[in-house]
Tab-separated table of C-alpha atoms in Angstrom:
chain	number	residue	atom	x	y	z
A	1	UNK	CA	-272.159	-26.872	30.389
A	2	UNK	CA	-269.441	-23.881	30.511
A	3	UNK	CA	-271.245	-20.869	29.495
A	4	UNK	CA	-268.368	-18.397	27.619
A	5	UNK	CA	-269.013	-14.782	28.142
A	6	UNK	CA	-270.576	-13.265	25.087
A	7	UNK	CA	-267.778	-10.646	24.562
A	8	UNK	CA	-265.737	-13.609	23.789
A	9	UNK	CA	-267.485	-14.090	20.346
A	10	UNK	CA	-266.086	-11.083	19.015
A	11	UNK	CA	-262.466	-12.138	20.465
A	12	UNK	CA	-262.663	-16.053	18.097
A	13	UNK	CA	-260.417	-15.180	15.933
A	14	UNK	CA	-257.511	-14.129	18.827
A	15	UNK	CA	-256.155	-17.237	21.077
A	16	UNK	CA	-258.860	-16.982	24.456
A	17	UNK	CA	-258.273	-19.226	27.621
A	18	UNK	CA	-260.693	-19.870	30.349
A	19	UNK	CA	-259.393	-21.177	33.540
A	20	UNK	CA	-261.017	-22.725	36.717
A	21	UNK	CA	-258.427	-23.185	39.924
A	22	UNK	CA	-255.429	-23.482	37.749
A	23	UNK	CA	-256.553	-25.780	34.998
A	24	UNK	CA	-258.032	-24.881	31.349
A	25	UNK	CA	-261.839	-24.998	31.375
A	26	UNK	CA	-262.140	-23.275	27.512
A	27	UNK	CA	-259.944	-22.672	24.676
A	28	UNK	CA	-261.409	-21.218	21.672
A	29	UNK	CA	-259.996	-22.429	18.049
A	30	UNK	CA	-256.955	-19.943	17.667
A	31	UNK	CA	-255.743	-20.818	21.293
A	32	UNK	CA	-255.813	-24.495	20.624
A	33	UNK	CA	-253.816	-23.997	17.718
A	34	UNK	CA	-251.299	-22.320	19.702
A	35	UNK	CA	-251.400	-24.400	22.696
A	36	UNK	CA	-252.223	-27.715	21.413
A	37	UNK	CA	-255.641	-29.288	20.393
A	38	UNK	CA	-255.441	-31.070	23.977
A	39	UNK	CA	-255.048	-27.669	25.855
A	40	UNK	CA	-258.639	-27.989	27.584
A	41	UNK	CA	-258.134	-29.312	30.938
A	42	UNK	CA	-254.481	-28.849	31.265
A	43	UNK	CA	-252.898	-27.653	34.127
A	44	UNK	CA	-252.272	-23.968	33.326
A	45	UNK	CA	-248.633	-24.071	33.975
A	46	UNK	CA	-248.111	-26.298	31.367
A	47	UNK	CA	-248.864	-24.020	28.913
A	48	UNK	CA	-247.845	-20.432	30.177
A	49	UNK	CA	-244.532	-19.506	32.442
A	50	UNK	CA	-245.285	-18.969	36.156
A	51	UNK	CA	-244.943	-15.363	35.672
A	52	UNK	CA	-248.285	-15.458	33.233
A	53	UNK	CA	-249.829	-18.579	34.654
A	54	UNK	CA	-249.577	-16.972	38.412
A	55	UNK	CA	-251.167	-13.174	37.470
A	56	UNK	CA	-253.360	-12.655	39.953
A	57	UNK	CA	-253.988	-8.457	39.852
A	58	UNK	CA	-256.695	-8.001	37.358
A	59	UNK	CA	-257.571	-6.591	34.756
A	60	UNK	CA	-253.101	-6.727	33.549
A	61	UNK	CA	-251.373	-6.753	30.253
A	62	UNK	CA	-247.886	-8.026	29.875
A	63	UNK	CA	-245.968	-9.440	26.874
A	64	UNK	CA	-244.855	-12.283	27.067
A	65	UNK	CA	-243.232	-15.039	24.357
A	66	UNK	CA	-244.905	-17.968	23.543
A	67	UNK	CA	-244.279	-20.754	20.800
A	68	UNK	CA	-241.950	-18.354	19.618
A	69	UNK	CA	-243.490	-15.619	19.116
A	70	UNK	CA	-244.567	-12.447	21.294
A	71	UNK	CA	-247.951	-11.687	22.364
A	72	UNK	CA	-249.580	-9.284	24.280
A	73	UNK	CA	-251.765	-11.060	26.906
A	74	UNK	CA	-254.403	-9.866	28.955
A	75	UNK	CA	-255.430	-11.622	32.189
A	76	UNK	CA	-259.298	-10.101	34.040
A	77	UNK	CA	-260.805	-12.555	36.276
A	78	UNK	CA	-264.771	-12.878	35.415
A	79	UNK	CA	-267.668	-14.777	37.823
A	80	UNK	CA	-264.998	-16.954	39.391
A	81	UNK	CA	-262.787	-17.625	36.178
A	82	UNK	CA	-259.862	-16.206	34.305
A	83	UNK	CA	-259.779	-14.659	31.440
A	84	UNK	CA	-256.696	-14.518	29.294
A	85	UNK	CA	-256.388	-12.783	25.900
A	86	UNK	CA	-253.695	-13.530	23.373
A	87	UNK	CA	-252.532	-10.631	20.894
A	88	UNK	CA	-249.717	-11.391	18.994
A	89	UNK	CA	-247.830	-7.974	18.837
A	90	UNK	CA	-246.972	-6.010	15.809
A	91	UNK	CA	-244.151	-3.029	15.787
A	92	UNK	CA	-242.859	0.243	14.797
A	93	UNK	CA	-240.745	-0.968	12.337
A	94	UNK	CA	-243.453	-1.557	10.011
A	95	UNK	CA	-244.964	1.583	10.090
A	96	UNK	CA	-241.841	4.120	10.525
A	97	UNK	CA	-238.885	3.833	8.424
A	98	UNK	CA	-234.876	5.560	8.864
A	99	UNK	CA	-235.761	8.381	6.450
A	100	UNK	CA	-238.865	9.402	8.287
A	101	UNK	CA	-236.400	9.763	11.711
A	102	UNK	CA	-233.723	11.512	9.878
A	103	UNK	CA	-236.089	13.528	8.789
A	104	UNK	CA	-237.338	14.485	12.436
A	105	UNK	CA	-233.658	14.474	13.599
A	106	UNK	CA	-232.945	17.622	10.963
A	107	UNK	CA	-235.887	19.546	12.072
A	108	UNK	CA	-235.194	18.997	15.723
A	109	UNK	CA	-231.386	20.561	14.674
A	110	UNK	CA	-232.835	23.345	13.429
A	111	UNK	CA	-235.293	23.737	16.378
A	112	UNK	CA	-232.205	23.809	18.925
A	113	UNK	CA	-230.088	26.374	16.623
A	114	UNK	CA	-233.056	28.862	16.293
A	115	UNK	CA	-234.092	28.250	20.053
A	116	UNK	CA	-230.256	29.617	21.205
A	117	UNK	CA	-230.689	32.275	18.421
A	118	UNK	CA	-233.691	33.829	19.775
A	119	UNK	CA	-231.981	33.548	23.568
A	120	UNK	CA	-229.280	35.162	22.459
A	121	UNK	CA	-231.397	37.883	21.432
A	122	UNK	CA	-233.589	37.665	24.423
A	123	UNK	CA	-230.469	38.186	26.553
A	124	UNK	CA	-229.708	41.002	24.684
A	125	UNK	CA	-232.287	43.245	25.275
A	126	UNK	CA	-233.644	41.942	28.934
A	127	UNK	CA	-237.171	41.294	27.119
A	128	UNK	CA	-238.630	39.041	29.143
A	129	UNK	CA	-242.009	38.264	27.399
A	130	UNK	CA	-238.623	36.939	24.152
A	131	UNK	CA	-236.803	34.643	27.153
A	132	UNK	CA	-240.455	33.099	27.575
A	133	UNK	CA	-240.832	32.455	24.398
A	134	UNK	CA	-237.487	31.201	24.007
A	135	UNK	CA	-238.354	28.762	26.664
A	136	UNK	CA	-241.562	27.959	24.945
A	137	UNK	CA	-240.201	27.236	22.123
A	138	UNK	CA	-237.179	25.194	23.698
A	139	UNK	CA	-239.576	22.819	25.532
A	140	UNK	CA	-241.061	21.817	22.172
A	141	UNK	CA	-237.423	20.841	21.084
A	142	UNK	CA	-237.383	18.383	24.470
A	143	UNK	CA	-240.712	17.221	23.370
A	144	UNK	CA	-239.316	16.196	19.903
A	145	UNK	CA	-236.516	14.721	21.355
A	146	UNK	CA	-238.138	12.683	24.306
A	147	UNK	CA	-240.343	11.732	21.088
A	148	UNK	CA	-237.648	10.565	18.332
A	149	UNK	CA	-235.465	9.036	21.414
A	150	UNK	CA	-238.277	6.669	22.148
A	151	UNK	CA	-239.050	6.453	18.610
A	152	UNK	CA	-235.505	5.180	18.143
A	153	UNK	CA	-235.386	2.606	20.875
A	154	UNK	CA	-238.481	1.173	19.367
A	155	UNK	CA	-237.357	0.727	15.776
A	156	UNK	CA	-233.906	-0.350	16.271
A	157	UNK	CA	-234.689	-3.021	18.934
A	158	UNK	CA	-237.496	-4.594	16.711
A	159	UNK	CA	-234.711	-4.402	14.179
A	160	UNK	CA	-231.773	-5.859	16.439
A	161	UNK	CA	-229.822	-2.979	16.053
A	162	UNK	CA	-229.975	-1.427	19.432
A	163	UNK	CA	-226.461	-1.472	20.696
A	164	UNK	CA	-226.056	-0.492	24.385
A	165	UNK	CA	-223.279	-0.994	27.445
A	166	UNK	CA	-223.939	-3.251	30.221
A	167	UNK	CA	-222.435	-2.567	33.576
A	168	UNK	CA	-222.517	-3.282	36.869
A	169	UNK	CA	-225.241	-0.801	38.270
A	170	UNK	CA	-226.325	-0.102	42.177
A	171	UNK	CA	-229.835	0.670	41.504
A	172	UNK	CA	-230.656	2.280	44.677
A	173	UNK	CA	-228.520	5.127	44.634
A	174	UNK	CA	-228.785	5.297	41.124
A	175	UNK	CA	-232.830	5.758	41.735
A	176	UNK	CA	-232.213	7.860	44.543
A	177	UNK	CA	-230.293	10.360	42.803
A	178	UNK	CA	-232.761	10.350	39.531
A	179	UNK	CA	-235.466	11.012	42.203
A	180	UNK	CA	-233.896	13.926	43.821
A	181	UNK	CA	-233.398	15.536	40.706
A	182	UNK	CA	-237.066	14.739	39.542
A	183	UNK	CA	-238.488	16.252	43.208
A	184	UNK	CA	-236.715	19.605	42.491
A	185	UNK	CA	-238.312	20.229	38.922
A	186	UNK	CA	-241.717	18.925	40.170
A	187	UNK	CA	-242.556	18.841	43.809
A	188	UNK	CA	-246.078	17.714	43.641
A	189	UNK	CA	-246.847	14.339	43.561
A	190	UNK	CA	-244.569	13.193	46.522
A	191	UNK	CA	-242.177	10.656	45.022
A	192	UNK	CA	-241.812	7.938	48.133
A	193	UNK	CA	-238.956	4.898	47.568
A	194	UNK	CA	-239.120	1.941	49.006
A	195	UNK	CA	-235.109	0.721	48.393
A	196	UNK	CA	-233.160	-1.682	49.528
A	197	UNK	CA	-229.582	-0.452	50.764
A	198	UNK	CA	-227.985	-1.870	47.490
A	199	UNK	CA	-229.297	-4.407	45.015
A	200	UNK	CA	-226.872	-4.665	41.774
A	201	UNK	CA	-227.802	-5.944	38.234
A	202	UNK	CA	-225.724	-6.043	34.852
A	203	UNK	CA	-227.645	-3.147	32.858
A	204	UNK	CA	-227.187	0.137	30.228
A	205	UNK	CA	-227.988	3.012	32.957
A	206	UNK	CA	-229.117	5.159	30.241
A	207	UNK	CA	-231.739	2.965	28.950
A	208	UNK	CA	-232.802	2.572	32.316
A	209	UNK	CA	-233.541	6.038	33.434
A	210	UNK	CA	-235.288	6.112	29.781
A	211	UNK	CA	-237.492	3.546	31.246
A	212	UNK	CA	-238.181	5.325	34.623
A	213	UNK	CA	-238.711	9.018	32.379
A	214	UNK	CA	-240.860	7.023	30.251
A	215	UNK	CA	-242.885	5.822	33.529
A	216	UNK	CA	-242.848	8.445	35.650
A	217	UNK	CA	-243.865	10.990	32.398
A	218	UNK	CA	-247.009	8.624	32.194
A	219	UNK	CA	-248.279	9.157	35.656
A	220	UNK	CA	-247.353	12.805	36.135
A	221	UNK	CA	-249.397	13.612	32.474
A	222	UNK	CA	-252.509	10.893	32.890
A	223	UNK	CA	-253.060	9.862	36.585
A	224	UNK	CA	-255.071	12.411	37.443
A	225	UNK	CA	-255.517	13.286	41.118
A	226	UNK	CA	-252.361	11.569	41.563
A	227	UNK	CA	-250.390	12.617	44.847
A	228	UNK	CA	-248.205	9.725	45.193
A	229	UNK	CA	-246.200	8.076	43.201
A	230	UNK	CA	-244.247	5.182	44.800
A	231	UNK	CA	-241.031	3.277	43.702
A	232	UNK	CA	-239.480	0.217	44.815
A	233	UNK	CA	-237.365	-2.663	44.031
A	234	UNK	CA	-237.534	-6.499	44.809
A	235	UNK	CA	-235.230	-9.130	44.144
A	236	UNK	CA	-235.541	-12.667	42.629
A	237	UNK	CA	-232.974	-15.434	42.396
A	238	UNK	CA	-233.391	-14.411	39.066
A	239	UNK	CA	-235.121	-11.067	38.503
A	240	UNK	CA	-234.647	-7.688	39.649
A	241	UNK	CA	-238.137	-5.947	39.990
A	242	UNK	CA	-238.996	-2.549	39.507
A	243	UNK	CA	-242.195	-1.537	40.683
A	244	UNK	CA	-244.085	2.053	40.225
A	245	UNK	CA	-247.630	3.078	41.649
A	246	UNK	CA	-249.376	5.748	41.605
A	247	UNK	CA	-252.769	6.599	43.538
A	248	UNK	CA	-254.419	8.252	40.609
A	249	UNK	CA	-257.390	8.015	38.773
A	250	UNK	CA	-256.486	4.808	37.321
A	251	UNK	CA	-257.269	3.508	33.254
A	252	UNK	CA	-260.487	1.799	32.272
A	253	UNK	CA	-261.004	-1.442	31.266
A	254	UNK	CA	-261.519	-0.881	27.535
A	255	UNK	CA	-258.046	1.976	27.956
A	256	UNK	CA	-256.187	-0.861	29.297
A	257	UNK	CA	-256.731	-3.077	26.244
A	258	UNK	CA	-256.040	-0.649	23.761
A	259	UNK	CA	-253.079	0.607	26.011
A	260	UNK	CA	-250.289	-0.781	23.818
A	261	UNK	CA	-252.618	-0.050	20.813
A	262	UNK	CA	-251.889	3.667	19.734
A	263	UNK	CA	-248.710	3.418	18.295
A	264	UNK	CA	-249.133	0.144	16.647
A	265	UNK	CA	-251.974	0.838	15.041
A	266	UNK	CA	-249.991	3.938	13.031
A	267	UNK	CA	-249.555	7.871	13.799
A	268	UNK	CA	-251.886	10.341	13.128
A	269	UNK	CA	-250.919	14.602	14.411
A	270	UNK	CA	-253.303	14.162	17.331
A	271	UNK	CA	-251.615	11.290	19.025
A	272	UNK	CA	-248.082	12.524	17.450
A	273	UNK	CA	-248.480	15.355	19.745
A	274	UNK	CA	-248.994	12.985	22.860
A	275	UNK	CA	-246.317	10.926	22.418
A	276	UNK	CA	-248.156	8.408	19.952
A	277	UNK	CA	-247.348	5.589	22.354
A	278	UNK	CA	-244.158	5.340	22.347
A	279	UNK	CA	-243.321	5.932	25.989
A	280	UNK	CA	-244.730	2.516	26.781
A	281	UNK	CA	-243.478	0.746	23.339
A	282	UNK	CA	-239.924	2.080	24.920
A	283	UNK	CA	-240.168	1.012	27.928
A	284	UNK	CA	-241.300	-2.475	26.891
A	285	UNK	CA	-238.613	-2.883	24.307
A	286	UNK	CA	-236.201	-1.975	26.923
A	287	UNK	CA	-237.409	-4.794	29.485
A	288	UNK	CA	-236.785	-7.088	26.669
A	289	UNK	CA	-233.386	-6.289	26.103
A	290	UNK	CA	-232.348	-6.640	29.899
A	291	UNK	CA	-233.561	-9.748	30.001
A	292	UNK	CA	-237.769	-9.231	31.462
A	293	UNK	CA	-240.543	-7.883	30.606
A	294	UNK	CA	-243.881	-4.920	31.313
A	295	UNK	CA	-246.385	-5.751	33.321
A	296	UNK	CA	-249.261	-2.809	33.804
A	297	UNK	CA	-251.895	-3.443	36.251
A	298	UNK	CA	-254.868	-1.066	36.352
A	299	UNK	CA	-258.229	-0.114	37.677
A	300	UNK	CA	-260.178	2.799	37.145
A	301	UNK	CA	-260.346	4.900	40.134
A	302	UNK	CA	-257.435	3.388	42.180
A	303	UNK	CA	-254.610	4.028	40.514
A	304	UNK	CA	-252.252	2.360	38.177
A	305	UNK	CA	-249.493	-0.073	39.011
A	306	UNK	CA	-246.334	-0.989	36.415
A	307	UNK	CA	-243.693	-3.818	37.131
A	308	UNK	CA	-240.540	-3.779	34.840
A	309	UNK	CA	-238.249	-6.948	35.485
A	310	UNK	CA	-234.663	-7.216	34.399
A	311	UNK	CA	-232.769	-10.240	34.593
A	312	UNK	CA	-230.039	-10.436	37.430
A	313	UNK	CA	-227.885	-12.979	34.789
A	314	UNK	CA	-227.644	-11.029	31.470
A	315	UNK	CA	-224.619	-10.619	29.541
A	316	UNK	CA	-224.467	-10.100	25.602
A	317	UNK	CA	-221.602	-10.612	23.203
A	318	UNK	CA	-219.160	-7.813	23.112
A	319	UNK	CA	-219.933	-7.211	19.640
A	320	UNK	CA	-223.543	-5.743	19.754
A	321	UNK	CA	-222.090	-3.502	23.687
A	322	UNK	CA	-221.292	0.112	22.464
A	323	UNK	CA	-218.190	1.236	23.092
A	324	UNK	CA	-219.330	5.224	23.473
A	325	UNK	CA	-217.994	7.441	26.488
A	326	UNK	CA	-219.238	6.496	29.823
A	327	UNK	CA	-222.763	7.371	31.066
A	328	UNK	CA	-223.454	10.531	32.968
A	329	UNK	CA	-226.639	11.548	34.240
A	330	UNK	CA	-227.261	15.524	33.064
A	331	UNK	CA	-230.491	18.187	33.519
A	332	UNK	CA	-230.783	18.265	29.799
A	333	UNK	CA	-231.865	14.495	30.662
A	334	UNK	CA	-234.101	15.278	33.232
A	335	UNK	CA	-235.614	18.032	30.845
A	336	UNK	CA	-235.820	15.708	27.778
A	337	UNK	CA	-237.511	12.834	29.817
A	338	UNK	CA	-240.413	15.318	31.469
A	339	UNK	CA	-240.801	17.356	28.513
A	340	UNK	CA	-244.131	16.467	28.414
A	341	UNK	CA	-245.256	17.681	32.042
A	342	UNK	CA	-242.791	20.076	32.902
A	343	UNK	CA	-243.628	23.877	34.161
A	344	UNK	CA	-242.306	26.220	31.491
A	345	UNK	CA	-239.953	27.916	34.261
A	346	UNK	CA	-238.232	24.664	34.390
A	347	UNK	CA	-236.822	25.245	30.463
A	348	UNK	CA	-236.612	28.982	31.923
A	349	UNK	CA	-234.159	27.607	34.463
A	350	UNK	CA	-231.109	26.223	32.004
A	351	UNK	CA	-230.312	30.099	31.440
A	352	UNK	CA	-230.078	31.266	34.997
């Protein structure tokens, strides 16, 4: 007789599989009301896409949609089975309403007017010990807005509101470039690319570099000992992948549940201050809207991988594309996308 792990018990009332060489060897209650009450000893592909039924890197989260409706699952392989989780996911847009980011939106305007007041003055006189804390007090104004940008993305895709421009974007320059810029602000960890010559997909470009900000924010603050972080792409017939590893301390098992957890689970100052979350939430939401999906692979000690596929065949209706100026990478970008990890000479820099 199959004996279930005991951590399962505490998991009954969340969909659990157990598989055995690609068939189902266990579903609890909740999973054989999603699946089916014939789901035991089913091929797994059956009931999950290739891209979940195929995991193989474990312990992984991704989010996936199933039955029609989204789920966070979570794949570990255990004594020669497979272990997948079932989550169905919640978001922002129960927990943070427009006033509440109008509200951040007015104190971030006043942040940026007093922060060019008191450089002004700094200028003014030569003191130095004012310019630094001009700077100071300018990288907290990049922190808010890294925060209520991602905060944004969140709420209005949950909502169907997002609006963005699709076009047709070289991704290897276009990673290139966003690298070269990154290496000059922060030299240390290497950044090494693994690119094809050109690979092209239908996609917003600022979204996307919100999505590699997002990422490459995450390693530089929380993979500690980190001195490589890689980046490459690979192409589907269908899917563009985008890959990013770093060789860093890596997350624990019970981190890498909770991973996604943070911001769902509602804000509180401390994790307000580190970004509640919503890097990830972001960067996920994003991956949706293109078309694919976050995948984060983990294990504590060697370092943390993240996949981000977009589909190579989207196109939306020309009513929900915004019809805004054209995109234009900046260094205010680069500054509001690193806020979080930057040197303070780097906000120094804007006035030199």
């Amino acid at each position: 007789m199959l004996q279930i792990p005991a951590e399962l018990l505490g998991l009954s009332a969340e969909p659990v599989l157990l598989t055995r060489n690609g068939r189902t060897v266990y579903a609890n209650e909740a999973a054989e009301q999603l699946f089916g009450p014939d789901c035991t000893g089913m091929p797994l592909r059956s009931l999950l896409s290739p891209e979940l039924s195929e995991l193989q890197a474990s312990p992984c989260i991704v989010e996936a949609e199933l039955r029609g409706r989204r789920y966070l699952v979570r794949m570990q392989n255990t004594e020669g089975l497979r272990l997948f989780l079932f989550h169905e996911a919640a978001y922002a847009s129960r927990e943070v309403n427009a006033s509440f980011r109008y509200a951040l939106r007015s104190c971030l305007m006043r942040l940026n007017v007093n922060c060019t007041l008191l450089r002004d003055r700094a200028e003014a006189l030569g003191d130095e010990p004012l310019s630094g804390l001009s700077a100071s007090f300018l990288r907290d104004y990049y922190h808010l807005r890294r925060m209520i940008g991602n905060l944004s993305i969140v709420q209005d895709a949950a909502e169907e509101k997002l609006a963005f421009r699709l076009i047709t974007l070289d991704l290897c320059p276009f990673l290139r470039d966003l690298a070269d810029s990154v290496s000059a602000l922060v030299p240390s960890p290497e950044l090494r690319l693994r690119l094809p010559e050109t690979l092209t997909v239908r996609a917003d470009p600022a979204l996307l570099e919100m999505i590699v900000m997002n990422l490459l924010s995450n390693a530089l603050l929380h993979a500690k000992g980190c001195t490589v972080i890689g980046i490459s792409l690979h192409a589907t017939q269908e899917q563009v992948i985008f890959s990013m590893d770093d060789d860093g301390c890596g997350i624990s098992p019970s981190g890498l549940r909770t991973v996604f957890d943070r911001y769902r689970h509602g804000f509180d100052l401390s994790s307000m201050a580190n970004g509640a979350g919503l890097g990830l939430a972001a960067v996920r939401e994003i991956a949706r809207l293109h078309g694919g999906t976050l995948l984060l692979e983990s294990r504590e000690g060697s370092g943390t991988a993240v996949r981000v596929s977009l589909s190579r065949k989207l196109s939306l209706p020309l009513a929900v594309q915004d019809a805004g100026p054209a995109w234009e990478r900046s260094y205010d970008s680069i500054l509001t996308g690193l806020a979080d990890c930057l040197p303070l000479s780097a906000f120094s820099g804007i006035y030199q």
